[in-house]
Coordinates of C-alpha atoms in Angstrom, one line a residue:
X1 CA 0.0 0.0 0.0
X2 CA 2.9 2.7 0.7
X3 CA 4.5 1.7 -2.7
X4 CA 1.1 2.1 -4.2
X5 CA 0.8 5.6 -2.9
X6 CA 4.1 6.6 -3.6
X7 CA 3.1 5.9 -7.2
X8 CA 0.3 8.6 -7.3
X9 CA 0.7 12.1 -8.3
X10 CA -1.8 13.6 -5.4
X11 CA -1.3 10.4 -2.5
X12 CA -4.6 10.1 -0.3
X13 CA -3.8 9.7 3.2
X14 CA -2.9 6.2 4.8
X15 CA -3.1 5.5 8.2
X16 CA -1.9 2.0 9.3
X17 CA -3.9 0.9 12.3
X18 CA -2.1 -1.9 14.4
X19 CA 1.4 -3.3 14.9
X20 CA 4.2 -5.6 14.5
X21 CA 7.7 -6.6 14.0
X22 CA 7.3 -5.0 10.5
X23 CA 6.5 -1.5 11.7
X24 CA 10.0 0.2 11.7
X25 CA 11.0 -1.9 8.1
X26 CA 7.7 0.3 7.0
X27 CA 8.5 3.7 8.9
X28 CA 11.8 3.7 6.8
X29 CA 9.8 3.0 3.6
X30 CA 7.4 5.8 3.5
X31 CA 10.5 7.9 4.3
X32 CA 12.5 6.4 1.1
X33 CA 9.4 6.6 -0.7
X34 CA 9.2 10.5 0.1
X35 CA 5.5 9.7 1.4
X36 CA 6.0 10.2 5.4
X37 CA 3.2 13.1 5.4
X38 CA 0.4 11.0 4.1
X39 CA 1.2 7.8 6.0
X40 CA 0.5 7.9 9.3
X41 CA 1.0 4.6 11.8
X42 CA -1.4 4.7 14.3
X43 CA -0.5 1.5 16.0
X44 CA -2.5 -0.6 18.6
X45 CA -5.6 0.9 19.0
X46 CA -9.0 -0.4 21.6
X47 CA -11.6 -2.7 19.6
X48 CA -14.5 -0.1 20.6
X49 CA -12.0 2.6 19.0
X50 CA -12.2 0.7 15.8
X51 CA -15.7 1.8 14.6
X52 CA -14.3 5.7 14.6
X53 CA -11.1 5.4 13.2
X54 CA -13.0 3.1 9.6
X55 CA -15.9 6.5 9.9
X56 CA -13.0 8.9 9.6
X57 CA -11.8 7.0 6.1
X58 CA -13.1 6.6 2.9
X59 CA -12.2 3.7 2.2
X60 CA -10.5 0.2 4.0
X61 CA -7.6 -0.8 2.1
X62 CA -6.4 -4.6 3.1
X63 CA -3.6 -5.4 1.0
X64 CA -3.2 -9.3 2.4
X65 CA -1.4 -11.8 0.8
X66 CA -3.0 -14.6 2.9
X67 CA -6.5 -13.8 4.7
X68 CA -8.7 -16.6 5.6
X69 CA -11.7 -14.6 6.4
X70 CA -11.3 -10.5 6.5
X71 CA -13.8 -9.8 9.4
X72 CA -11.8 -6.1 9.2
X73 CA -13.9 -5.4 6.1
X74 CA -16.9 -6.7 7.6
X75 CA -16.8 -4.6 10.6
X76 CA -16.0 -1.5 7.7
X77 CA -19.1 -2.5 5.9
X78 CA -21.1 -2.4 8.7
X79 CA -20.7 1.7 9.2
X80 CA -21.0 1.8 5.5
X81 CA -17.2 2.5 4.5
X82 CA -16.2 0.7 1.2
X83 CA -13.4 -1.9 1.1
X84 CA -10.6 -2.3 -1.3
X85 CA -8.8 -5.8 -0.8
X86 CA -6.5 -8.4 -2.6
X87 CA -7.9 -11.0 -4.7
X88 CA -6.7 -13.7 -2.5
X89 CA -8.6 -16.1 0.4
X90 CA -11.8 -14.8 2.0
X91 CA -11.9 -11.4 0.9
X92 CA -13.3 -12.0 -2.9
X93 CA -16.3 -13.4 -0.8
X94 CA -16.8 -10.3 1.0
X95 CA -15.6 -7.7 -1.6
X96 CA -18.4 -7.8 -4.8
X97 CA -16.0 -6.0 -6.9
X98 CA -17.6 -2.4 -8.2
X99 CA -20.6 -2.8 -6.0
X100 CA -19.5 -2.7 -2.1
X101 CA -15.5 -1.6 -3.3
X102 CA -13.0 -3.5 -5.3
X103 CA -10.3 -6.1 -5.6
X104 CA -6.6 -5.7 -7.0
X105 CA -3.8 -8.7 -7.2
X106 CA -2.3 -9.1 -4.7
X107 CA 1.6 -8.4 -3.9
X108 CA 1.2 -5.5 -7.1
X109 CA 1.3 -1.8 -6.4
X110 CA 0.4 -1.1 -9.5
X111 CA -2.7 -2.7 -9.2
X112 CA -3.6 -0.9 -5.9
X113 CA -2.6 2.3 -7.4
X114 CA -5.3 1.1 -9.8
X115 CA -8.1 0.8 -7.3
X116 CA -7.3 4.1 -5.7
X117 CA -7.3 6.0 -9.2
X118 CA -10.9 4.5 -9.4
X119 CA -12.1 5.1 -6.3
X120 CA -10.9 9.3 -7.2
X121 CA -13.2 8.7 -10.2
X122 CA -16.4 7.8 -8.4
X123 CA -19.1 10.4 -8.2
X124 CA -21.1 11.2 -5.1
X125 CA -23.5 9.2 -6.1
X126 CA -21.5 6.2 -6.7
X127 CA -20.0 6.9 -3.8
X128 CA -22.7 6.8 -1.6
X129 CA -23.9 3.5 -3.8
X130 CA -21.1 1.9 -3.1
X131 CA -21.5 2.4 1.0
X132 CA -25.2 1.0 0.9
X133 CA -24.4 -2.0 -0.5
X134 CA -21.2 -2.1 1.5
X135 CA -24.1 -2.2 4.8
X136 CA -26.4 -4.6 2.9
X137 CA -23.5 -6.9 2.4
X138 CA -22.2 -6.5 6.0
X139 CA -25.6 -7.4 7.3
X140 CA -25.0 -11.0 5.8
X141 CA -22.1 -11.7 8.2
X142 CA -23.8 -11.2 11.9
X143 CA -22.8 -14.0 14.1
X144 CA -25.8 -15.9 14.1
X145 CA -26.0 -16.2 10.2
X146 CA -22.6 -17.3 9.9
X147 CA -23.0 -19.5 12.3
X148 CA -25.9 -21.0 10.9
X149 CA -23.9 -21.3 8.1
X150 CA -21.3 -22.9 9.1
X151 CA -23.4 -25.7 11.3
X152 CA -25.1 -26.0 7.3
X153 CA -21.8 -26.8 6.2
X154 CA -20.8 -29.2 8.5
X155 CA -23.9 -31.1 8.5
X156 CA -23.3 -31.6 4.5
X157 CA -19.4 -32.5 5.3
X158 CA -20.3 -34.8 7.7
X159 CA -19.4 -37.7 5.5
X160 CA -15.9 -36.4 4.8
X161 CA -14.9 -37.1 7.8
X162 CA -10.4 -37.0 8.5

């Protein structure tokens, strides 16, 4: 995502919520990258702080190259912000690409760069499209219906048994 910025003539602001061993690797990047003033690394942050950070963006980017589920864009849906994630694991399930936000390849800036160029392009009303069915969508995932799901699932695999 920093290369991907870096690539753009006017940069949108990034903010990286949460940490890791990979934090100071990415500090020195957006500085290389000449893109420290619109990254900004926000670090650890309370789960009921979550909900306030995704209303102040406008957009989730999840630039994975592994996710088995994505509940992060989930819990973005739910307020109504619009996702941009890799094409890889759970996330195609959750992102319908052009309608709730949209998917890029993974491990390519340039593809990200892509997304972000079209998400400059959308009108208002596209914009505000692309939120509601971000909520509708979201509304699919509470715990009880994936739950339900899941017990569905298992009762059909239960003759697949390891």
């Amino acid at each position: 995502a920093i290369r991907a910025i870096s690539l753009l003539e006017q940069p949108p602001k990034l903010r990286i919520i949460g940490d890791g061993p990979l934090r100071p690797e990415l500090e020195e990047l957006t500085s290389c990258l000449g893109v420290s003033d619109n990254v900004e690394f926000i670090g650890q942050v309370a789960y009921d702080a979550v909900p306030d950070l995704f209303a102040a963006c406008d957009f989730i980017l999840l630039p994975s190259i592994d996710e088995g589920f994505g509940r992060v864009l989930i819990e973005a849906m739910a307020i109504g912000v619009p996702c941009l994630g890799s094409d890889v694991g759970g996330i195609p399930n959750i992102i319908d690409a052009n309608k709730n936000g949209f998917l890029f390849e993974s491990k390519s800036p340039e593809a990200i760069k892509s997304v972000i160029e079209n998400c400059y392009k959308l009108s208002d009303l596209e914009y505000e499209q692309m939120s509601k069915c971000s909520i509708l969508k979201a509304t699919g995932f509470d715990e009880n219906s994936a739950f339900e799901k899941l017990m569905k699932f298992a009762r059909r695999s239960e003759a697949f048994s390891f």
